[in-house]
Amino acid sequence: MRIAVFDAHRFEREYFERANHVHGHELVYFDARLTSATAELAHGSPCACCFVNDRLDADAIATLAHGTTRLIALRSAGYNNVDVEAADRHGLTVVRVPEYSPHAVAEHTVALVLALDRKIHRAHARVREGNFSLDGLVGFDLYGKTVGLIGTGKIGSAAAAIFRGFGCIVLAHDLVPDLDLVRRHGVRYVPLAELYAKSDIVSLHVPLTPATRHIIDANALDRMKPGVMLVNTSRGALVDSRALIDGLKSGRIGNAGLDVYEEEAGVFFQDLSDQVIQDDVLARLLTFPNVLITAHQAFLTREALTGIAEVTLENVSAFEHGRTLVNRVSAPARAPTPA
Ligand code: NAI
């Protein structure tokens, strides 16, 4: 099947080419993100393959449907960027990759925590300048600290196991508590108010849904421990970035580790190093010494990329040959399904 691969990056193409040996699809790569303005590029392709910052709103889906596209194959777990009801209306099938190395994202979460805590980003910059002073680099032991995980699905539970390995106390909040985490890792489920009040580190692992949009707003930040570290490797719009900036300026938020940002589309995944950043909120976040931002790279391991490519192409083959679509996304598929 001819597949129009949107927002195709160099880092993923070799994984798709390798996985395609067993499928033999025709892969046509586009640098452009899929939006209503670019959806026509898919004409002639029965499948449009999309990533996290492609915007599959009703207009884009109508344009796809007017062409030959019948399948939207997401190469992501989250589908908050897809109007699934519009896809259903137009007879387009949507499939996704529900799981691909939750360890990749959980480990990146911990990487952000350790880097911020021990100020590795600042130490690295200093040493390269010949500055070997330690002043201003004092961190804290993770051992004995309390970590609050919001969302304990595949990624949150992997993160819980790692934090328990450091000797942390792990509190959790989820619509559906995982009793295995309670039994095996001593995780304690608590109401959000208690999680905010007691956690030294708060880490987000819920999908983006109408119920979780800006779950971390000014009110939530006010209820957190002074000096708390906030980490978001899930979806940018879980956090009200302006409220976060206020919290950082007042000193209430001690550190923030962000792999995602609510306005990341069109910025993350691009080399904009010779341009002026137009987004003042992002520009302000980048000025804080206690903020560490990575550009949506938590998933970026060999294992995860292999899994994404294999499952995506298998989803397309299953559609092509009329097999059961185990990874289908159907409407209504709102909260509390993964975003
Ligand atoms: P999952 O579906 O296994 O877990 C999500 C958990 O959130 C579930 O346990 C669910 O019950 C809970 N939940 C949903 N709505 C809730 C609410 N309103 N309040 C409390 N709990 C709620 O998903 P998984 O695989 O753990 O992924 C989590 C998120 O991580 C994804 O939705 C995606 O947005 C993000 N992600 C980020 C990546 C990155 O590279 N930064 C890569 C992959 C996923």
mmCIF file with all atom_site columns, N, CA and C and ligand atoms in Angstrom, residues 77-78 80 98-100 102 105 150-156 173-176 204-209 211-212 215 233-235 259-260 296-300 335-339, ligand 1:
data_model
loop_
_atom_site.group_PDB
_atom_site.id
_atom_site.type_symbol
_atom_site.label_atom_id
_atom_site.label_alt_id
_atom_site.label_comp_id
_atom_site.label_asym_id
_atom_site.label_entity_id
_atom_site.label_seq_id
_atom_site.pdbx_PDB_ins_code
_atom_site.Cartn_x
_atom_site.Cartn_y
_atom_site.Cartn_z
_atom_site.occupancy
_atom_site.B_iso_or_equiv
_atom_site.pdbx_formal_charge
_atom_site.auth_seq_id
_atom_site.auth_comp_id
_atom_site.auth_asym_id
_atom_site.auth_atom_id
_atom_site.pdbx_PDB_model_num
ATOM   1   N N   . ALA A 1 77  ? 1.305   6.809  20.338 1.00 0.00 ? 77  ALA A N   1
ATOM   2   C CA  . ALA A 1 77  ? 0.277   6.246  21.222 1.00 0.00 ? 77  ALA A CA  1
ATOM   3   C C   . ALA A 1 77  ? -0.866  7.255  21.354 1.00 0.00 ? 77  ALA A C   1
ATOM   4   N N   . GLY A 1 78  ? -0.484  8.519  21.560 1.00 0.00 ? 78  GLY A N   1
ATOM   5   C CA  . GLY A 1 78  ? -1.472  9.573  21.774 1.00 0.00 ? 78  GLY A CA  1
ATOM   6   C C   . GLY A 1 78  ? -2.232  9.878  20.488 1.00 0.00 ? 78  GLY A C   1
ATOM   7   N N   . ASN A 1 80  ? -4.663  12.685 20.678 1.00 0.00 ? 80  ASN A N   1
ATOM   8   C CA  . ASN A 1 80  ? -5.362  13.920 21.019 1.00 0.00 ? 80  ASN A CA  1
ATOM   9   C C   . ASN A 1 80  ? -5.369  14.906 19.851 1.00 0.00 ? 80  ASN A C   1
ATOM   10  N N   . PRO A 1 98  ? -0.240  1.675  20.419 1.00 0.00 ? 98  PRO A N   1
ATOM   11  C CA  . PRO A 1 98  ? -0.590  1.953  21.820 1.00 0.00 ? 98  PRO A CA  1
ATOM   12  C C   . PRO A 1 98  ? 0.588   1.817  22.769 1.00 0.00 ? 98  PRO A C   1
ATOM   13  N N   . GLU A 1 99  ? 1.570   1.022  22.387 1.00 0.00 ? 99  GLU A N   1
ATOM   14  C CA  . GLU A 1 99  ? 2.679   0.805  23.327 1.00 0.00 ? 99  GLU A CA  1
ATOM   15  C C   . GLU A 1 99  ? 3.965   0.588  22.548 1.00 0.00 ? 99  GLU A C   1
ATOM   16  N N   . TYR A 1 100 ? 5.000   1.336  22.918 1.00 0.00 ? 100 TYR A N   1
ATOM   17  C CA  . TYR A 1 100 ? 6.311   1.101  22.318 1.00 0.00 ? 100 TYR A CA  1
ATOM   18  C C   . TYR A 1 100 ? 7.319   1.532  23.357 1.00 0.00 ? 100 TYR A C   1
ATOM   19  N N   . PRO A 1 102 ? 7.507   1.711  26.975 1.00 0.00 ? 102 PRO A N   1
ATOM   20  C CA  . PRO A 1 102 ? 7.213   2.708  28.019 1.00 0.00 ? 102 PRO A CA  1
ATOM   21  C C   . PRO A 1 102 ? 8.475   3.042  28.817 1.00 0.00 ? 102 PRO A C   1
ATOM   22  N N   . VAL A 1 105 ? 10.270  6.338  27.775 1.00 0.00 ? 105 VAL A N   1
ATOM   23  C CA  . VAL A 1 105 ? 9.719   7.595  28.296 1.00 0.00 ? 105 VAL A CA  1
ATOM   24  C C   . VAL A 1 105 ? 9.960   7.692  29.808 1.00 0.00 ? 105 VAL A C   1
ATOM   25  N N   . ILE A 1 150 ? 1.237   11.368 38.516 1.00 0.00 ? 150 ILE A N   1
ATOM   26  C CA  . ILE A 1 150 ? -0.150  11.541 38.087 1.00 0.00 ? 150 ILE A CA  1
ATOM   27  C C   . ILE A 1 150 ? -0.301  10.722 36.813 1.00 0.00 ? 150 ILE A C   1
ATOM   28  N N   . GLY A 1 151 ? -0.984  9.582  36.944 1.00 0.00 ? 151 GLY A N   1
ATOM   29  C CA  . GLY A 1 151 ? -1.085  8.623  35.841 1.00 0.00 ? 151 GLY A CA  1
ATOM   30  C C   . GLY A 1 151 ? -0.118  7.478  36.062 1.00 0.00 ? 151 GLY A C   1
ATOM   31  N N   . THR A 1 152 ? -0.683  6.287  36.235 1.00 0.00 ? 152 THR A N   1
ATOM   32  C CA  . THR A 1 152 ? 0.170   5.105  36.434 1.00 0.00 ? 152 THR A CA  1
ATOM   33  C C   . THR A 1 152 ? -0.212  4.016  35.446 1.00 0.00 ? 152 THR A C   1
ATOM   34  N N   . GLY A 1 153 ? -0.308  4.405  34.182 1.00 0.00 ? 153 GLY A N   1
ATOM   35  C CA  . GLY A 1 153 ? -0.498  3.417  33.119 1.00 0.00 ? 153 GLY A CA  1
ATOM   36  C C   . GLY A 1 153 ? 0.858   2.795  32.808 1.00 0.00 ? 153 GLY A C   1
ATOM   37  N N   . LYS A 1 154 ? 1.103   2.537  31.526 1.00 0.00 ? 154 LYS A N   1
ATOM   38  C CA  . LYS A 1 154 ? 2.337   1.838  31.147 1.00 0.00 ? 154 LYS A CA  1
ATOM   39  C C   . LYS A 1 154 ? 3.582   2.654  31.523 1.00 0.00 ? 154 LYS A C   1
ATOM   40  N N   . ILE A 1 155 ? 3.558   3.960  31.226 1.00 0.00 ? 155 ILE A N   1
ATOM   41  C CA  . ILE A 1 155 ? 4.760   4.777  31.479 1.00 0.00 ? 155 ILE A CA  1
ATOM   42  C C   . ILE A 1 155 ? 4.872   5.127  32.962 1.00 0.00 ? 155 ILE A C   1
ATOM   43  N N   . GLY A 1 156 ? 3.757   5.556  33.556 1.00 0.00 ? 156 GLY A N   1
ATOM   44  C CA  . GLY A 1 156 ? 3.789   5.927  34.975 1.00 0.00 ? 156 GLY A CA  1
ATOM   45  C C   . GLY A 1 156 ? 4.228   4.760  35.847 1.00 0.00 ? 156 GLY A C   1
ATOM   46  N N   . HIS A 1 173 ? -1.653  9.020  41.629 1.00 0.00 ? 173 HIS A N   1
ATOM   47  C CA  . HIS A 1 173 ? -3.070  9.344  41.422 1.00 0.00 ? 173 HIS A CA  1
ATOM   48  C C   . HIS A 1 173 ? -3.451  8.857  40.034 1.00 0.00 ? 173 HIS A C   1
ATOM   49  N N   . ASP A 1 174 ? -4.535  8.110  39.937 1.00 0.00 ? 174 ASP A N   1
ATOM   50  C CA  . ASP A 1 174 ? -5.003  7.606  38.642 1.00 0.00 ? 174 ASP A CA  1
ATOM   51  C C   . ASP A 1 174 ? -6.484  7.287  38.782 1.00 0.00 ? 174 ASP A C   1
ATOM   52  N N   . LEU A 1 175 ? -7.206  7.389  37.683 1.00 0.00 ? 175 LEU A N   1
ATOM   53  C CA  . LEU A 1 175 ? -8.632  7.012  37.702 1.00 0.00 ? 175 LEU A CA  1
ATOM   54  C C   . LEU A 1 175 ? -8.780  5.540  38.053 1.00 0.00 ? 175 LEU A C   1
ATOM   55  N N   . VAL A 1 176 ? -7.787  4.755  37.613 1.00 0.00 ? 176 VAL A N   1
ATOM   56  C CA  . VAL A 1 176 ? -7.835  3.302  37.831 1.00 0.00 ? 176 VAL A CA  1
ATOM   57  C C   . VAL A 1 176 ? -6.532  2.867  38.523 1.00 0.00 ? 176 VAL A C   1
ATOM   58  N N   . LEU A 1 204 ? 4.107   13.906 35.404 1.00 0.00 ? 204 LEU A N   1
ATOM   59  C CA  . LEU A 1 204 ? 2.816   13.725 34.727 1.00 0.00 ? 204 LEU A CA  1
ATOM   60  C C   . LEU A 1 204 ? 2.860   12.592 33.711 1.00 0.00 ? 204 LEU A C   1
ATOM   61  N N   . HIS A 1 205 ? 1.923   11.659 33.833 1.00 0.00 ? 205 HIS A N   1
ATOM   62  C CA  . HIS A 1 205 ? 1.861   10.515 32.898 1.00 0.00 ? 205 HIS A CA  1
ATOM   63  C C   . HIS A 1 205 ? 0.435   10.182 32.492 1.00 0.00 ? 205 HIS A C   1
ATOM   64  N N   . VAL A 1 206 ? -0.441  11.195 32.520 1.00 0.00 ? 206 VAL A N   1
ATOM   65  C CA  . VAL A 1 206 ? -1.808  11.000 32.034 1.00 0.00 ? 206 VAL A CA  1
ATOM   66  C C   . VAL A 1 206 ? -1.873  11.477 30.579 1.00 0.00 ? 206 VAL A C   1
ATOM   67  N N   . PRO A 1 207 ? -2.840  10.953 29.820 1.00 0.00 ? 207 PRO A N   1
ATOM   68  C CA  . PRO A 1 207 ? -3.024  11.450 28.456 1.00 0.00 ? 207 PRO A CA  1
ATOM   69  C C   . PRO A 1 207 ? -3.650  12.836 28.485 1.00 0.00 ? 207 PRO A C   1
ATOM   70  N N   . LEU A 1 208 ? -3.591  13.521 27.338 1.00 0.00 ? 208 LEU A N   1
ATOM   71  C CA  . LEU A 1 208 ? -4.278  14.806 27.219 1.00 0.00 ? 208 LEU A CA  1
ATOM   72  C C   . LEU A 1 208 ? -5.720  14.545 26.785 1.00 0.00 ? 208 LEU A C   1
ATOM   73  N N   . THR A 1 209 ? -6.646  14.897 27.650 1.00 0.00 ? 209 THR A N   1
ATOM   74  C CA  . THR A 1 209 ? -8.082  14.781 27.363 1.00 0.00 ? 209 THR A CA  1
ATOM   75  C C   . THR A 1 209 ? -8.718  16.085 27.854 1.00 0.00 ? 209 THR A C   1
ATOM   76  N N   . ALA A 1 211 ? -10.491 16.409 30.293 1.00 0.00 ? 211 ALA A N   1
ATOM   77  C CA  . ALA A 1 211 ? -10.414 16.391 31.766 1.00 0.00 ? 211 ALA A CA  1
ATOM   78  C C   . ALA A 1 211 ? -9.014  16.708 32.285 1.00 0.00 ? 211 ALA A C   1
ATOM   79  N N   . THR A 1 212 ? -7.994  16.485 31.472 1.00 0.00 ? 212 THR A N   1
ATOM   80  C CA  . THR A 1 212 ? -6.627  16.694 31.986 1.00 0.00 ? 212 THR A CA  1
ATOM   81  C C   . THR A 1 212 ? -5.964  17.957 31.418 1.00 0.00 ? 212 THR A C   1
ATOM   82  N N   . ILE A 1 215 ? -4.342  20.460 33.776 1.00 0.00 ? 215 ILE A N   1
ATOM   83  C CA  . ILE A 1 215 ? -4.519  19.867 35.113 1.00 0.00 ? 215 ILE A CA  1
ATOM   84  C C   . ILE A 1 215 ? -3.537  20.542 36.090 1.00 0.00 ? 215 ILE A C   1
ATOM   85  N N   . THR A 1 233 ? 6.556   14.708 30.787 1.00 0.00 ? 233 THR A N   1
ATOM   86  C CA  . THR A 1 233 ? 6.978   14.001 29.566 1.00 0.00 ? 233 THR A CA  1
ATOM   87  C C   . THR A 1 233 ? 5.752   13.436 28.849 1.00 0.00 ? 233 THR A C   1
ATOM   88  N N   . SER A 1 234 ? 4.576   13.999 29.155 1.00 0.00 ? 234 SER A N   1
ATOM   89  C CA  . SER A 1 234 ? 3.359   13.405 28.588 1.00 0.00 ? 234 SER A CA  1
ATOM   90  C C   . SER A 1 234 ? 2.823   14.228 27.410 1.00 0.00 ? 234 SER A C   1
ATOM   91  N N   . ARG A 1 235 ? 2.109   15.298 27.693 1.00 0.00 ? 235 ARG A N   1
ATOM   92  C CA  . ARG A 1 235 ? 1.634   16.199 26.638 1.00 0.00 ? 235 ARG A CA  1
ATOM   93  C C   . ARG A 1 235 ? 1.671   17.616 27.183 1.00 0.00 ? 235 ARG A C   1
ATOM   94  N N   . ASP A 1 259 ? 9.549   17.793 28.528 1.00 0.00 ? 259 ASP A N   1
ATOM   95  C CA  . ASP A 1 259 ? 9.850   17.183 27.231 1.00 0.00 ? 259 ASP A CA  1
ATOM   96  C C   . ASP A 1 259 ? 8.781   17.564 26.210 1.00 0.00 ? 259 ASP A C   1
ATOM   97  N N   . VAL A 1 260 ? 7.742   18.200 26.701 1.00 0.00 ? 260 VAL A N   1
ATOM   98  C CA  . VAL A 1 260 ? 6.624   18.574 25.841 1.00 0.00 ? 260 VAL A CA  1
ATOM   99  C C   . VAL A 1 260 ? 6.191   19.987 26.238 1.00 0.00 ? 260 VAL A C   1
ATOM   100 N N   . HIS A 1 296 ? 10.551  16.918 22.890 1.00 0.00 ? 296 HIS A N   1
ATOM   101 C CA  . HIS A 1 296 ? 9.719   15.724 22.692 1.00 0.00 ? 296 HIS A CA  1
ATOM   102 C C   . HIS A 1 296 ? 10.564  14.537 22.242 1.00 0.00 ? 296 HIS A C   1
ATOM   103 N N   . GLN A 1 297 ? 11.582  14.242 23.029 1.00 0.00 ? 297 GLN A N   1
ATOM   104 C CA  . GLN A 1 297 ? 12.489  13.159 22.658 1.00 0.00 ? 297 GLN A CA  1
ATOM   105 C C   . GLN A 1 297 ? 12.439  11.981 23.623 1.00 0.00 ? 297 GLN A C   1
ATOM   106 N N   . ALA A 1 298 ? 11.465  11.994 24.558 1.00 0.00 ? 298 ALA A N   1
ATOM   107 C CA  . ALA A 1 298 ? 11.455  10.931 25.561 1.00 0.00 ? 298 ALA A CA  1
ATOM   108 C C   . ALA A 1 298 ? 11.345  9.545  24.926 1.00 0.00 ? 298 ALA A C   1
ATOM   109 N N   . PHE A 1 299 ? 10.673  9.487  23.771 1.00 0.00 ? 299 PHE A N   1
ATOM   110 C CA  . PHE A 1 299 ? 10.464  8.177  23.107 1.00 0.00 ? 299 PHE A CA  1
ATOM   111 C C   . PHE A 1 299 ? 11.679  7.754  22.294 1.00 0.00 ? 299 PHE A C   1
ATOM   112 N N   . LEU A 1 300 ? 12.684  8.628  22.186 1.00 0.00 ? 300 LEU A N   1
ATOM   113 C CA  . LEU A 1 300 ? 13.697  8.469  21.138 1.00 0.00 ? 300 LEU A CA  1
ATOM   114 C C   . LEU A 1 300 ? 14.801  7.470  21.507 1.00 0.00 ? 300 LEU A C   1
ATOM   115 N N   . ALA A 1 335 ? -12.089 10.845 27.102 1.00 0.00 ? 335 ALA A N   1
ATOM   116 C CA  . ALA A 1 335 ? -11.591 10.471 28.412 1.00 0.00 ? 335 ALA A CA  1
ATOM   117 C C   . ALA A 1 335 ? -12.236 9.163  28.857 1.00 0.00 ? 335 ALA A C   1
ATOM   118 N N   . PRO A 1 336 ? -11.527 8.278  29.523 1.00 0.00 ? 336 PRO A N   1
ATOM   119 C CA  . PRO A 1 336 ? -10.158 8.431  29.959 1.00 0.00 ? 336 PRO A CA  1
ATOM   120 C C   . PRO A 1 336 ? -9.174  7.662  29.088 1.00 0.00 ? 336 PRO A C   1
ATOM   121 N N   . THR A 1 337 ? -9.427  7.562  27.783 1.00 0.00 ? 337 THR A N   1
ATOM   122 C CA  . THR A 1 337 ? -8.497  6.823  26.940 1.00 0.00 ? 337 THR A CA  1
ATOM   123 C C   . THR A 1 337 ? -7.227  7.630  26.701 1.00 0.00 ? 337 THR A C   1
ATOM   124 N N   . PRO A 1 338 ? -6.127  6.983  26.329 1.00 0.00 ? 338 PRO A N   1
ATOM   125 C CA  . PRO A 1 338 ? -4.863  7.685  26.174 1.00 0.00 ? 338 PRO A CA  1
ATOM   126 C C   . PRO A 1 338 ? -4.944  8.744  25.087 1.00 0.00 ? 338 PRO A C   1
ATOM   127 N N   . ALA A 1 339 ? -4.251  9.873  25.314 1.00 0.00 ? 339 ALA A N   1
ATOM   128 C CA  . ALA A 1 339 ? -4.273  10.935 24.317 1.00 0.00 ? 339 ALA A CA  1
ATOM   129 C C   . ALA A 1 339 ? -3.159  10.770 23.326 1.00 0.00 ? 339 ALA A C   1
HETATM 130 P P1  . NAI B 2 .   ? -1.609  4.596  29.477 1.00 0.00 ? 1   NAI B P1  1
HETATM 131 O O1  . NAI B 2 .   ? -2.905  4.627  28.762 1.00 0.00 ? 1   NAI B O1  1
HETATM 132 O O2  . NAI B 2 .   ? -0.947  3.277  29.688 1.00 0.00 ? 1   NAI B O2  1
HETATM 133 O O3  . NAI B 2 .   ? -1.756  5.312  30.909 1.00 0.00 ? 1   NAI B O3  1
HETATM 134 C C1  . NAI B 2 .   ? -2.468  6.504  31.108 1.00 0.00 ? 1   NAI B C1  1
HETATM 135 C C2  . NAI B 2 .   ? -3.026  6.467  32.526 1.00 0.00 ? 1   NAI B C2  1
HETATM 136 O O4  . NAI B 2 .   ? -3.650  7.724  32.781 1.00 0.00 ? 1   NAI B O4  1
HETATM 137 C C3  . NAI B 2 .   ? -4.099  5.373  32.734 1.00 0.00 ? 1   NAI B C3  1
HETATM 138 O O5  . NAI B 2 .   ? -3.757  4.577  33.832 1.00 0.00 ? 1   NAI B O5  1
HETATM 139 C C4  . NAI B 2 .   ? -5.390  6.162  32.948 1.00 0.00 ? 1   NAI B C4  1
HETATM 140 O O6  . NAI B 2 .   ? -6.277  5.526  33.867 1.00 0.00 ? 1   NAI B O6  1
HETATM 141 C C5  . NAI B 2 .   ? -4.843  7.466  33.531 1.00 0.00 ? 1   NAI B C5  1
HETATM 142 N N1  . NAI B 2 .   ? -5.764  8.597  33.374 1.00 0.00 ? 1   NAI B N1  1
HETATM 143 C C6  . NAI B 2 .   ? -6.416  8.993  32.258 1.00 0.00 ? 1   NAI B C6  1
HETATM 144 N N2  . NAI B 2 .   ? -7.137  10.095 32.496 1.00 0.00 ? 1   NAI B N2  1
HETATM 145 C C7  . NAI B 2 .   ? -6.948  10.409 33.797 1.00 0.00 ? 1   NAI B C7  1
HETATM 146 C C8  . NAI B 2 .   ? -7.435  11.425 34.640 1.00 0.00 ? 1   NAI B C8  1
HETATM 147 N N3  . NAI B 2 .   ? -8.290  12.359 34.187 1.00 0.00 ? 1   NAI B N3  1
HETATM 148 N N4  . NAI B 2 .   ? -7.038  11.444 35.939 1.00 0.00 ? 1   NAI B N4  1
HETATM 149 C C9  . NAI B 2 .   ? -6.205  10.487 36.415 1.00 0.00 ? 1   NAI B C9  1
HETATM 150 N N5  . NAI B 2 .   ? -5.703  9.493  35.657 1.00 0.00 ? 1   NAI B N5  1
HETATM 151 C C10 . NAI B 2 .   ? -6.066  9.445  34.366 1.00 0.00 ? 1   NAI B C10 1
HETATM 152 O O7  . NAI B 2 .   ? -0.644  5.571  28.689 1.00 0.00 ? 1   NAI B O7  1
HETATM 153 P P2  . NAI B 2 .   ? 0.957   5.579  28.702 1.00 0.00 ? 1   NAI B P2  1
HETATM 154 O O8  . NAI B 2 .   ? 1.474   4.661  27.645 1.00 0.00 ? 1   NAI B O8  1
HETATM 155 O O9  . NAI B 2 .   ? 1.450   5.428  30.086 1.00 0.00 ? 1   NAI B O9  1
HETATM 156 O O10 . NAI B 2 .   ? 1.260   7.051  28.168 1.00 0.00 ? 1   NAI B O10 1
HETATM 157 C C11 . NAI B 2 .   ? 0.892   8.189  28.925 1.00 0.00 ? 1   NAI B C11 1
HETATM 158 C C12 . NAI B 2 .   ? 1.051   9.410  28.053 1.00 0.00 ? 1   NAI B C12 1
HETATM 159 O O11 . NAI B 2 .   ? 2.438   9.633  27.755 1.00 0.00 ? 1   NAI B O11 1
HETATM 160 C C13 . NAI B 2 .   ? 0.428   9.281  26.632 1.00 0.00 ? 1   NAI B C13 1
HETATM 161 O O12 . NAI B 2 .   ? -0.953  9.551  26.667 1.00 0.00 ? 1   NAI B O12 1
HETATM 162 C C14 . NAI B 2 .   ? 1.183   10.302 25.851 1.00 0.00 ? 1   NAI B C14 1
HETATM 163 O O13 . NAI B 2 .   ? 0.495   11.538 25.929 1.00 0.00 ? 1   NAI B O13 1
HETATM 164 C C15 . NAI B 2 .   ? 2.527   10.413 26.594 1.00 0.00 ? 1   NAI B C15 1
HETATM 165 N N6  . NAI B 2 .   ? 3.652   9.947  25.775 1.00 0.00 ? 1   NAI B N6  1
HETATM 166 C C16 . NAI B 2 .   ? 4.718   10.796 25.615 1.00 0.00 ? 1   NAI B C16 1
HETATM 167 C C17 . NAI B 2 .   ? 5.821   10.397 24.868 1.00 0.00 ? 1   NAI B C17 1
HETATM 168 C C18 . NAI B 2 .   ? 7.024   11.287 24.693 1.00 0.00 ? 1   NAI B C18 1
HETATM 169 O O14 . NAI B 2 .   ? 7.889   10.985 23.858 1.00 0.00 ? 1   NAI B O14 1
HETATM 170 N N7  . NAI B 2 .   ? 7.165   12.370 25.454 1.00 0.00 ? 1   NAI B N7  1
HETATM 171 C C19 . NAI B 2 .   ? 5.843   9.083  24.189 1.00 0.00 ? 1   NAI B C19 1
HETATM 172 C C20 . NAI B 2 .   ? 4.700   8.245  24.495 1.00 0.00 ? 1   NAI B C20 1
HETATM 173 C C21 . NAI B 2 .   ? 3.635   8.691  25.239 1.00 0.00 ? 1   NAI B C21 1
#
